[in-house]
Tab-separated table of C-alpha atoms in Angstrom:
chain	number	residue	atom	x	y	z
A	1	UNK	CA	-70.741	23.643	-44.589
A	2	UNK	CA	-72.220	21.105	-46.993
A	3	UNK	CA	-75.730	23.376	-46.024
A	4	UNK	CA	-73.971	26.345	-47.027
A	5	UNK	CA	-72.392	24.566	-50.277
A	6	UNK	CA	-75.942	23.476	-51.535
A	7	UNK	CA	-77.592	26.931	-51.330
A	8	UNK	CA	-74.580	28.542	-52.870
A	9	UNK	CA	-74.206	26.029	-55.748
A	10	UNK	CA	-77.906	25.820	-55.978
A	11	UNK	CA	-77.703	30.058	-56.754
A	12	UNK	CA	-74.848	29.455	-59.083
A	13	UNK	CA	-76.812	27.290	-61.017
A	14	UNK	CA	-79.381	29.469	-61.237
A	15	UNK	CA	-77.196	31.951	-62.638
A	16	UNK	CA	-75.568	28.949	-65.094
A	17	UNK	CA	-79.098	28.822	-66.313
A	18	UNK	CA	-79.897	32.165	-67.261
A	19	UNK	CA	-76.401	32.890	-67.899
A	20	UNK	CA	-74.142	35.600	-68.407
A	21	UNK	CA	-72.788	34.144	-70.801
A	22	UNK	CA	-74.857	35.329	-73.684
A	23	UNK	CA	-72.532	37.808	-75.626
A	24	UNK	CA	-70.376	36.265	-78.963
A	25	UNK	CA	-67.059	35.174	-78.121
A	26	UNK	CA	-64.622	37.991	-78.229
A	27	UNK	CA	-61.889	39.180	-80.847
A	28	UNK	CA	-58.263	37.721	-79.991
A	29	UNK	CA	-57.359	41.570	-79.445
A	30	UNK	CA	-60.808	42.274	-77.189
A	31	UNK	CA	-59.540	39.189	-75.154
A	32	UNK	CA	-56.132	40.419	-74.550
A	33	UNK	CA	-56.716	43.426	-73.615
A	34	UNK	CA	-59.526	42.167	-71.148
A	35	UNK	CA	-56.513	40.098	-69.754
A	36	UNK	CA	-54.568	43.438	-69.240
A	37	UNK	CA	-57.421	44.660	-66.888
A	38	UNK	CA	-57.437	41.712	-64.973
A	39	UNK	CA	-53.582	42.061	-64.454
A	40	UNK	CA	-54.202	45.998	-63.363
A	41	UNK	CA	-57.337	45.030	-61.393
A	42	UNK	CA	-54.919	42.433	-59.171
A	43	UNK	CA	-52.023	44.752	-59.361
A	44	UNK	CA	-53.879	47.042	-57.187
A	45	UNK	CA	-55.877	44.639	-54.953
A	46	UNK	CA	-59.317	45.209	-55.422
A	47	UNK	CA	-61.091	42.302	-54.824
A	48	UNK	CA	-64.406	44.042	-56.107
A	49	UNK	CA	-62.751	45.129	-59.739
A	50	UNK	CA	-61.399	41.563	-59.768
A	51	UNK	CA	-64.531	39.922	-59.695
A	52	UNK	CA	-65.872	42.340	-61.910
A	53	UNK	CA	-63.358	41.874	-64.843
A	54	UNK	CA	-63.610	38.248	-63.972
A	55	UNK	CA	-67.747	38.305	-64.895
A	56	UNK	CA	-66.101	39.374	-68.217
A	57	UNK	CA	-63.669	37.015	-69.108
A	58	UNK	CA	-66.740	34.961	-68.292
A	59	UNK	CA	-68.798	36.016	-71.023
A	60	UNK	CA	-65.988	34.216	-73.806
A	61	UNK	CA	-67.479	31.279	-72.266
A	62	UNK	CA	-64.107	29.919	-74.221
A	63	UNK	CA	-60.858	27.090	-73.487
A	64	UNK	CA	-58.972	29.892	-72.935
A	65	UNK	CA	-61.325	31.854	-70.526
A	66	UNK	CA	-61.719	28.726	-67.996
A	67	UNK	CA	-57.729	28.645	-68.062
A	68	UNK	CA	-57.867	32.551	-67.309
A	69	UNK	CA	-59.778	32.423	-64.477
A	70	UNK	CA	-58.284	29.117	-63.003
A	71	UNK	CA	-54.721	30.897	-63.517
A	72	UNK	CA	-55.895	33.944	-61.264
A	73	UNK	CA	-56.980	31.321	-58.813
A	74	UNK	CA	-53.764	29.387	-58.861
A	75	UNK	CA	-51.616	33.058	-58.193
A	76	UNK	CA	-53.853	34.706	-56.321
A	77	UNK	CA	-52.384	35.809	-52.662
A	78	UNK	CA	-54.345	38.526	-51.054
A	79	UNK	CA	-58.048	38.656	-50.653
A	80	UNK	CA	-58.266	34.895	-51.416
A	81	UNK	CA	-61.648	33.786	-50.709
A	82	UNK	CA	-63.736	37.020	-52.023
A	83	UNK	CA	-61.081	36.050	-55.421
A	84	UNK	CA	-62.222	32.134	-55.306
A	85	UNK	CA	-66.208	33.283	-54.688
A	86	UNK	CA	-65.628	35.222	-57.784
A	87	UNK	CA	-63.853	32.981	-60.147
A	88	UNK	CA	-66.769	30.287	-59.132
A	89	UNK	CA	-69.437	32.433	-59.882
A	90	UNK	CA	-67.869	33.416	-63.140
A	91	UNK	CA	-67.062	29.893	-64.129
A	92	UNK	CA	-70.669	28.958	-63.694
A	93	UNK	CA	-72.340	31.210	-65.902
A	94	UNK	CA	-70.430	29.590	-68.601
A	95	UNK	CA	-72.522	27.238	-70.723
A	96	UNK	CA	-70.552	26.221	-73.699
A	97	UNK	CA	-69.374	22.687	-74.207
A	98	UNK	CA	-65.968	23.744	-74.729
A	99	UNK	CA	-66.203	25.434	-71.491
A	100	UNK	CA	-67.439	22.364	-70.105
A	101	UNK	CA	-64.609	20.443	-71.910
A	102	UNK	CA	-61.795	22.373	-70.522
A	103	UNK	CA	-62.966	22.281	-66.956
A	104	UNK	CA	-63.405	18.348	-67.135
A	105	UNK	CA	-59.644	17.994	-68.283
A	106	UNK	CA	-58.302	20.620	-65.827
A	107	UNK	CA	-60.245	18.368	-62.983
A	108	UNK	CA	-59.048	15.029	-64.531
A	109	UNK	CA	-55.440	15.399	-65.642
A	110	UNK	CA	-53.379	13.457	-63.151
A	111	UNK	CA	-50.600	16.325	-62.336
A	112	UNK	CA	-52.787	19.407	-62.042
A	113	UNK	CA	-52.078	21.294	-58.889
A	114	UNK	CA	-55.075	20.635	-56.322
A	115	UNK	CA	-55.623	24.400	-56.202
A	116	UNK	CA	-56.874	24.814	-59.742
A	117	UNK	CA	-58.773	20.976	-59.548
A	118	UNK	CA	-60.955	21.818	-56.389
A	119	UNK	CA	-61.887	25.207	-58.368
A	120	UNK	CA	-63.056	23.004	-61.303
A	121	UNK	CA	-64.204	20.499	-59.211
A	122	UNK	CA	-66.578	23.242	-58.082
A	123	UNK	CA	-67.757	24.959	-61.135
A	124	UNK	CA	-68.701	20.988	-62.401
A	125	UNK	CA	-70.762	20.772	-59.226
A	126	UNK	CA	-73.247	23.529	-60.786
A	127	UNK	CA	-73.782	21.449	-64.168
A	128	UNK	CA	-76.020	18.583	-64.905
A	129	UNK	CA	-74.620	17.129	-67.954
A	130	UNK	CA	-73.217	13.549	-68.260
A	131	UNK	CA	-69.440	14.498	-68.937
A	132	UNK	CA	-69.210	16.422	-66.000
A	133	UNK	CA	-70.459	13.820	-64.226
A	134	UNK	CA	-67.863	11.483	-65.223
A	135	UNK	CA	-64.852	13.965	-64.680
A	136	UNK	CA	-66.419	13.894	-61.328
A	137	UNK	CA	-66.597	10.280	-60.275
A	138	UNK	CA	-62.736	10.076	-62.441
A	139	UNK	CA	-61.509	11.898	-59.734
A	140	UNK	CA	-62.643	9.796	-56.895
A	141	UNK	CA	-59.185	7.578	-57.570
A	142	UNK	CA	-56.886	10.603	-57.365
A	143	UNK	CA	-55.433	9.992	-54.354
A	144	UNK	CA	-55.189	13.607	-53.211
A	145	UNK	CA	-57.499	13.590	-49.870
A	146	UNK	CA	-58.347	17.108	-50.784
A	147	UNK	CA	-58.865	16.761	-54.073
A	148	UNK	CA	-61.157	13.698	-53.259
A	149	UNK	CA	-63.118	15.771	-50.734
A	150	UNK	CA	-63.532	18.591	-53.262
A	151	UNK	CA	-65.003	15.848	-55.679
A	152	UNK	CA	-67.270	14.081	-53.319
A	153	UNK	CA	-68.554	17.915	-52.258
A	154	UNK	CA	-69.683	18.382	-55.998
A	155	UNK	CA	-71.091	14.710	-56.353
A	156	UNK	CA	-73.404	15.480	-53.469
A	157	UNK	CA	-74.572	18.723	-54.349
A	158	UNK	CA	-75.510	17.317	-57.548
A	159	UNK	CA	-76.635	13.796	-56.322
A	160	UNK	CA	-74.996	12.985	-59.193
A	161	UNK	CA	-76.556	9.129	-60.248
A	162	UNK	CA	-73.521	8.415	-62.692
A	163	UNK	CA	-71.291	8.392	-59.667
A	164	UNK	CA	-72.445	5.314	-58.057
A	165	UNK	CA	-70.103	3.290	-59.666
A	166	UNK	CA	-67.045	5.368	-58.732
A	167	UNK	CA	-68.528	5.635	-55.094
A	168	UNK	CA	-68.539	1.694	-54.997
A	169	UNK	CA	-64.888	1.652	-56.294
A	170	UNK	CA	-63.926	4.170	-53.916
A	171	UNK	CA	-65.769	2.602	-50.999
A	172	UNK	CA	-63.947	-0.502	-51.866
A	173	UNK	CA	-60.350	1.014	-51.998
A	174	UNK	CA	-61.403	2.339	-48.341
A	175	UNK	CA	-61.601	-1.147	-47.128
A	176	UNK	CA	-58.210	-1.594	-47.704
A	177	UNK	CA	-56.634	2.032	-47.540
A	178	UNK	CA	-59.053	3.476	-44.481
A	179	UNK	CA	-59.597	6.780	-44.573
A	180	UNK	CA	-61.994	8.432	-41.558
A	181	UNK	CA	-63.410	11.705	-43.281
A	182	UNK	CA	-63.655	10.582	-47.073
A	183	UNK	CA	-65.181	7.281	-46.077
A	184	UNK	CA	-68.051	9.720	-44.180
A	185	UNK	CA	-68.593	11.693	-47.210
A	186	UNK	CA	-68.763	8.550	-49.035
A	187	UNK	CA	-71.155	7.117	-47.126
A	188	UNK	CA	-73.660	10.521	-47.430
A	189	UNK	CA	-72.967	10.953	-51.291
A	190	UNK	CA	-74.353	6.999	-51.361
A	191	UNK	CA	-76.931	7.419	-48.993
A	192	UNK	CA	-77.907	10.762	-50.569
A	193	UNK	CA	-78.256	9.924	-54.073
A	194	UNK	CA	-79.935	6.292	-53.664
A	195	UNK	CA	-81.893	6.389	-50.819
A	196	UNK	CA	-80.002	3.399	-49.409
A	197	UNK	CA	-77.567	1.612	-47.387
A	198	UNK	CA	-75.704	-1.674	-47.102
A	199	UNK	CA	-73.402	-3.177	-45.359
A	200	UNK	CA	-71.514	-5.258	-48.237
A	201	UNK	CA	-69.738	-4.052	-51.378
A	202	UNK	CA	-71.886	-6.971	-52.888
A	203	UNK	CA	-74.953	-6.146	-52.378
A	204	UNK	CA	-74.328	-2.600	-53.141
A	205	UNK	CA	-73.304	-3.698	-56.368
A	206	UNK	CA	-76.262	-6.578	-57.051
A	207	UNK	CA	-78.508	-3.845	-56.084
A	208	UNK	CA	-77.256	-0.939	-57.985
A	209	UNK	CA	-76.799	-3.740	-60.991
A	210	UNK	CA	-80.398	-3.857	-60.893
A	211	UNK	CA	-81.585	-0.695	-59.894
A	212	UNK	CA	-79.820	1.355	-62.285
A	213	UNK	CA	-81.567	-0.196	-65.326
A	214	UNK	CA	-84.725	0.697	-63.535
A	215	UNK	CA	-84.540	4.047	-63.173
A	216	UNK	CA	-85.634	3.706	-59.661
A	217	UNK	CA	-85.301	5.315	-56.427
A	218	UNK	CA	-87.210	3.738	-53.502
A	219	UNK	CA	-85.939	5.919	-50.201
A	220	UNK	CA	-85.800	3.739	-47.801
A	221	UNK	CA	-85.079	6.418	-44.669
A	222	UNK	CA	-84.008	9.842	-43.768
A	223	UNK	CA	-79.839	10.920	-44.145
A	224	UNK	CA	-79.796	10.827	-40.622
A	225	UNK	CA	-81.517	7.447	-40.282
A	226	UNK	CA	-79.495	5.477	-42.757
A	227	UNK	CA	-76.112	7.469	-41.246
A	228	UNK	CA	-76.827	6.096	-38.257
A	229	UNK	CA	-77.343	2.247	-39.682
A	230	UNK	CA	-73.924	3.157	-41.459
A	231	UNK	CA	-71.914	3.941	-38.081
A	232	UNK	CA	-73.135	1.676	-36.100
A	233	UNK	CA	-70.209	-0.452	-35.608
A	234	UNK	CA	-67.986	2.505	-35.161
A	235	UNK	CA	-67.319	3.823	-31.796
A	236	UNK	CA	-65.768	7.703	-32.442
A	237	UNK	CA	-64.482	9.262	-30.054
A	238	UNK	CA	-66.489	12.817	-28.583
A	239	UNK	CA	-65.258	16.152	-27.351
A	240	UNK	CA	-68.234	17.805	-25.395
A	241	UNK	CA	-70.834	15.407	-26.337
A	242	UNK	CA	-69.460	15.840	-30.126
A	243	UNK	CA	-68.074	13.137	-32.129
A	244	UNK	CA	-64.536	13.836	-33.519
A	245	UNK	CA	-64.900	11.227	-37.001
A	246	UNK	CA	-61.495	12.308	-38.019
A	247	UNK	CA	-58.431	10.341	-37.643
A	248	UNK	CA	-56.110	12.863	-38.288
A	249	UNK	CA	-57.454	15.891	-36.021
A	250	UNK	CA	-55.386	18.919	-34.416
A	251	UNK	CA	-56.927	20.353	-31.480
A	252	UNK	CA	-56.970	23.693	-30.946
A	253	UNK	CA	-57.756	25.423	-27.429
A	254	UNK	CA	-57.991	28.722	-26.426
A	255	UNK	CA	-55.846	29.590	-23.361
A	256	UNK	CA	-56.881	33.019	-23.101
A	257	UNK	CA	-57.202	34.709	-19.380
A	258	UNK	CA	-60.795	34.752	-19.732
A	259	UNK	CA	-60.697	31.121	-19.898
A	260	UNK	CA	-58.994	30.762	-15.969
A	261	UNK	CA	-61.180	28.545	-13.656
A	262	UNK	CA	-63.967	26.591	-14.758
A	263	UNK	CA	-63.896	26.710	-18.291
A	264	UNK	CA	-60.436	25.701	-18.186
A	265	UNK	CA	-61.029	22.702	-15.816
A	266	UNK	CA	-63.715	22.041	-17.980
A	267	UNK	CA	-61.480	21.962	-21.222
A	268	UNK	CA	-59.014	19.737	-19.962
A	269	UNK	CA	-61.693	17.033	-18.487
A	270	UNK	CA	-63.261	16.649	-21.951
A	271	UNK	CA	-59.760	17.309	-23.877
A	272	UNK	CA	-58.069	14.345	-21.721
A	273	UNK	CA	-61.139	11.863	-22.019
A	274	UNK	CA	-61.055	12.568	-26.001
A	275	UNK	CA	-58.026	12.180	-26.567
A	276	UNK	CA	-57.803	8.534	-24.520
A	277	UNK	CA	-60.763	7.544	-26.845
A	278	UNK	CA	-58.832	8.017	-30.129
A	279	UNK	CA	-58.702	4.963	-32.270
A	280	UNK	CA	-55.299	2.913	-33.047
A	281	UNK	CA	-54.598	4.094	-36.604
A	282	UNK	CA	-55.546	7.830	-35.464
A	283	UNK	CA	-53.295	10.286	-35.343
A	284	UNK	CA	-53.554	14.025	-33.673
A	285	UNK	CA	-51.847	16.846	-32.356
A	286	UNK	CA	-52.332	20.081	-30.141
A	287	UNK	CA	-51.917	23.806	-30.047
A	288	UNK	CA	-53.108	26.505	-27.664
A	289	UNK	CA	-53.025	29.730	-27.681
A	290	UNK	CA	-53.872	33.225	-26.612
A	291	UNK	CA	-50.900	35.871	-26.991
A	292	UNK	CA	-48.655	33.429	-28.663
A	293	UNK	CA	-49.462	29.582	-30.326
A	294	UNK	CA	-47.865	26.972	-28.387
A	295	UNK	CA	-47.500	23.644	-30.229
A	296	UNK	CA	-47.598	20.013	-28.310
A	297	UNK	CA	-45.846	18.698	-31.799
A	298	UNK	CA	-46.001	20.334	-35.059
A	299	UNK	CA	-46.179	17.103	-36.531
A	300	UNK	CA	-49.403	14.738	-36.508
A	301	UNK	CA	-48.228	11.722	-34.194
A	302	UNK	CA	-49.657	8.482	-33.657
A	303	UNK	CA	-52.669	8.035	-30.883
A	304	UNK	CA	-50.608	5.122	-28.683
A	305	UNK	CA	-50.166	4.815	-25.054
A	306	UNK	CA	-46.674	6.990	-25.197
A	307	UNK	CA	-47.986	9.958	-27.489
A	308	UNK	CA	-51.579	9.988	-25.530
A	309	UNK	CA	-49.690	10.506	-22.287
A	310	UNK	CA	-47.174	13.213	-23.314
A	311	UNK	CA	-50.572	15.019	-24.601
A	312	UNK	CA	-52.390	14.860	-21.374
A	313	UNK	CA	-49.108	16.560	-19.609
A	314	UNK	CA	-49.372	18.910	-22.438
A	315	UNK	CA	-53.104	19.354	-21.856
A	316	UNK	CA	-52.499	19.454	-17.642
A	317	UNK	CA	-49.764	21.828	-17.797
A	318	UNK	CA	-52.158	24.575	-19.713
A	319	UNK	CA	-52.390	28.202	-18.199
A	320	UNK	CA	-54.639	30.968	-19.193
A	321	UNK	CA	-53.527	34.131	-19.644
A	322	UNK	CA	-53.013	36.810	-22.542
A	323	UNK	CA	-55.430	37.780	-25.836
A	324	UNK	CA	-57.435	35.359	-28.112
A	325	UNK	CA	-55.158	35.204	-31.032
A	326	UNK	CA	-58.046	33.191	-33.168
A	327	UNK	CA	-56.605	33.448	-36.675
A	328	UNK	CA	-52.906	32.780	-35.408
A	329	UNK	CA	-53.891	29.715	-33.708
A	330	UNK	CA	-55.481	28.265	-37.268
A	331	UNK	CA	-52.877	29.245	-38.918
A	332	UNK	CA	-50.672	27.133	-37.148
A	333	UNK	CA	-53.119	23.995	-37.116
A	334	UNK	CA	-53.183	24.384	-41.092
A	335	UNK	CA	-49.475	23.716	-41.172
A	336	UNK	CA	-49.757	20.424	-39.994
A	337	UNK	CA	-48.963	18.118	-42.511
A	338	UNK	CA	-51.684	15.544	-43.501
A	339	UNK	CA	-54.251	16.728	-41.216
A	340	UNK	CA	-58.234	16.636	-42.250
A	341	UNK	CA	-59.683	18.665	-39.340
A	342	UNK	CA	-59.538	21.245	-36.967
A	343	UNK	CA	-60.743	21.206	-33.340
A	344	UNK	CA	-61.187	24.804	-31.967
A	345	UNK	CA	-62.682	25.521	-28.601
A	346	UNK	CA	-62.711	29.224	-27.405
A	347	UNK	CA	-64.597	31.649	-24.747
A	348	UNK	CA	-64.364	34.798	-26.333
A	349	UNK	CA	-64.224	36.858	-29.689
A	350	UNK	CA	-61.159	36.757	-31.600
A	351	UNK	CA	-58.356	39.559	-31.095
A	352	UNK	CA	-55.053	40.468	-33.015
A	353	UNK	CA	-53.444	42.595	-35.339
A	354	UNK	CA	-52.269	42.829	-38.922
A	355	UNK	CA	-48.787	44.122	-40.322
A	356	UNK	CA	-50.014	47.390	-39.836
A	357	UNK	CA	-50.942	47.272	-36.576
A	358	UNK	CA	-54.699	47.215	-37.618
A	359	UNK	CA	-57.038	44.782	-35.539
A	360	UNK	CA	-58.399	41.889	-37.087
A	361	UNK	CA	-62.427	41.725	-37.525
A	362	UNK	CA	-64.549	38.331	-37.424
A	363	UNK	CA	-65.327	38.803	-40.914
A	364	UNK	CA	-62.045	39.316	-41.953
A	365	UNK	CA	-61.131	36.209	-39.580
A	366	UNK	CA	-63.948	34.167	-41.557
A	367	UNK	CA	-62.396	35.050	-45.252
A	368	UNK	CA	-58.291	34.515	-44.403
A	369	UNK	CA	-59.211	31.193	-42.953
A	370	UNK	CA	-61.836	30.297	-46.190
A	371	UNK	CA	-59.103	31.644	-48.442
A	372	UNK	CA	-56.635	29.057	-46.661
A	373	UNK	CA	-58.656	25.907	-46.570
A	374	UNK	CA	-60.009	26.402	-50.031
A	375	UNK	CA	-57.182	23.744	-50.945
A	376	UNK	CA	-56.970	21.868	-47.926
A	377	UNK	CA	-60.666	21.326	-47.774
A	378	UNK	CA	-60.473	20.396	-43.820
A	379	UNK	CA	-62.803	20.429	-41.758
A	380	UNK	CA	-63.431	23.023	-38.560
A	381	UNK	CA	-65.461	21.811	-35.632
A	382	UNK	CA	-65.991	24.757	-33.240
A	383	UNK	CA	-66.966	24.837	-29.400
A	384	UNK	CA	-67.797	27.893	-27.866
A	385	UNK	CA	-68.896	28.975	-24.819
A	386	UNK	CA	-72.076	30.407	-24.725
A	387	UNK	CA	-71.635	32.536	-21.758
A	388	UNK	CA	-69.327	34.740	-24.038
A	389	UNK	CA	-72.194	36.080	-25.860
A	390	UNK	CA	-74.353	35.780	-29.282
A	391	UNK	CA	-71.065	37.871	-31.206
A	392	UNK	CA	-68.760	34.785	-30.081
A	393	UNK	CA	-72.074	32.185	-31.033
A	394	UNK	CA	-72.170	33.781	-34.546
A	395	UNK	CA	-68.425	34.202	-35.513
A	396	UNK	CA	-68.020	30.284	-34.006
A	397	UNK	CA	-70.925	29.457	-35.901
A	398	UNK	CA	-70.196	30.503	-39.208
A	399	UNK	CA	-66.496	29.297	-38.955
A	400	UNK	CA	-67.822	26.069	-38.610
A	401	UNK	CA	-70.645	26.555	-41.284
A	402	UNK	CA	-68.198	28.173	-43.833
A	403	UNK	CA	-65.722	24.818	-43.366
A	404	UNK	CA	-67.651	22.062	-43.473
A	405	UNK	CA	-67.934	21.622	-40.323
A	406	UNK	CA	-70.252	21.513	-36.727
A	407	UNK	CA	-70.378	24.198	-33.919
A	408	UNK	CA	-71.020	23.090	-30.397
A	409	UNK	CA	-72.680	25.913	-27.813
A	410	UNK	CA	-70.986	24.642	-23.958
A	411	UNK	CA	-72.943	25.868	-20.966
């Protein structure tokens, strides 16, 4: 969550101030070999030797250690999100302006895979210097959703004042190419860093004309407040008293047999009267699952009369029996094309096994779906119920915390 984001940038900056990075840069010959380790450290799939020899590529605080470390991003397979916690907390204890340099052009130049952006994108979140702070509003234009949501992540942790002026150009380009979930992040980066809100582009820009050259910041309400002044016009659709901003959501429902009866009933009611209430321009889908993941379409597909009615048939014809197949159910959702967020309702704690017949545990749950959304950058609101017990509460929780997104408790 954006919560979560600011505490852990907020400790990686800590550790970019005092820095790791102290040592001289290392021999051509030290380096290479330090590159062999890393190689033998993946090779046999310790996540905790990785991040280890990953500290000490660090400490080159060099060009070519920031394209190290974003290379074992970019091929890294197994143990993904303990691998990307690693490389970011590496990446910040490096202080050096060519560092800094070489993480600006990875996160600027146009055909860099969004992988290895979002990871830069990160590590400029944790600095305070002015270049940074241009990469960062740069790559408000693009065009990538993700890589836009990675970028407007950073500009809020940092309330980065440069950024303004990209924000304005982006909110702008919104106007004519709408998009739901960037548009809110827009909206909270402005709000956040200025204290402000208003409805025009103009007077955005007479007042940040002005303003800038003053140095000043006169808050004029709370997030929440201002938010609220934002969205006013806007009419989003809710799921359990939650509103869904997303226009291009996949819903994801839990079908288990602990869900027959009520809960069920319940489900459907609120799934049907959400799904009516998406906006033209929206576009969704639907999976449940339990045993197996059964998919309404695999494809996002419009929200118009026809598509909203084969969904409710979908929705009416649901039946609960078998396990709670959590992590296979995700999985599915994230291979929806163009999607920005996840809906997930469930009743119960998450079963399943791996390849080798070994069960799956929440916090193994938390870190395959982290490692998978790292690029996608969607966002996962959960609803549990909270009948099922604090274990369910805290796994749906965090899954929602750890993604950016909100958790719901249902009676």
């Amino acid at each position: 969550s954006m919560r979560n984001a600011l505490a852990t940038l907020t400790l990686v900056a800590l550790a970019f101030s005092c820095g790791v990075a102290d040592a001289a840069p290392l021999s051509k010959k030290e380096f290479n070999k330090l590159k062999k380790h890393v190689k033998i450290a993946q090779a046999k799939g310790d996540p905790a030797l990785i991040a280890e020899k990953l500290l000490a590529v660090a400490a080159d605080d060099s060009e070519r250690a920031v394209d190290l470390l974003l290379k074992v991003g970019a091929i890294t397979k197994e143990h993904r999100s303990t691998v990307y916690a690693a490389i970011g907390k590496a990446l910040a204890t490096m202080k050096s302006e060519e560092a800094t340099a070489a993480l600006c052009e990875h996160a600027t130049k146009k055909r860099t895979p969004s992988l290895i952006k979002i990871l830069a994108l990160e590590a400029l979140g944790t600095r305070d210097d002015p270049a940074s702070a241009k990469a960062l509003g740069e790559v408000l234009s693009d065009g990538r959703p993700e890589v836009m949501r990675a970028a407007l992540k950073s500009i809020r942790v940092r309330r980065a004042g440069e950024c303004v002026d990209p924000l304005l150009d982006l909110l702008e380009h919104l106007e004519k190419r709408p998009d739901a979930l960037i548009l809110d992040d827009t909206r909270k980066a402005l709000i956040e860093i200025t204290g402000k809100w208003f409805d025009s582009l103009e007077d955005w820009r007479k007042w940040w004309g002005y303003s800038k050259h003053q140095g000043k910041r006169e808050v004029t309400g709370s997030t929440e407040e201002l938010m609220k002044t934002a969205e006013r016009k806007v009419k989003a659709p809710t799921f359990f008293g939650s509103e869904i901003k997303s226009e291009r959501v996949v819903f994801v429902i839990d079908v288990s047999g602990s869900m027959e009866g009520t809960r069920l009933e319940k489900c459907k009611k609120q799934l049907i009267q959400c799904i009516s209430a998406l906006r033209p321009g929206s576009s969704f889908t639907l999976a449940s699952y339990s045993s197996q993941v059964k998919l309404w379409n695999k494809d996002l597909q419009a929200a118009n009369r026809k598509n909203k009615d084969s969904a409710v048939q979908f929705v009416e014809r649901l039946v609960a029996k078998g396990n709670t197949c959590t992590l296979e159910g995700l999985k599915r959702a994230f291979d929806t094309v163009n999607a920005d967020t996840i809906v997930l309702l469930s009743d119960g704690a998450p079963t399943g096994t791996k390849k080798n017949g070994e069960r799956w545990t929440e916090d193994e749950i938390l870190a395959e779906t982290s490692g998978i959304n790292k690029v996608k950058q969607w966002r996962i609101h959960t609803f549990g119920f909270g009948a099922a017990g604090q274990a369910l509460v805290k796994f749906m929780k965090d899954l929602a915390e750890n993604n950016d997104g909100k958790f719901t408790k249902i009676d």
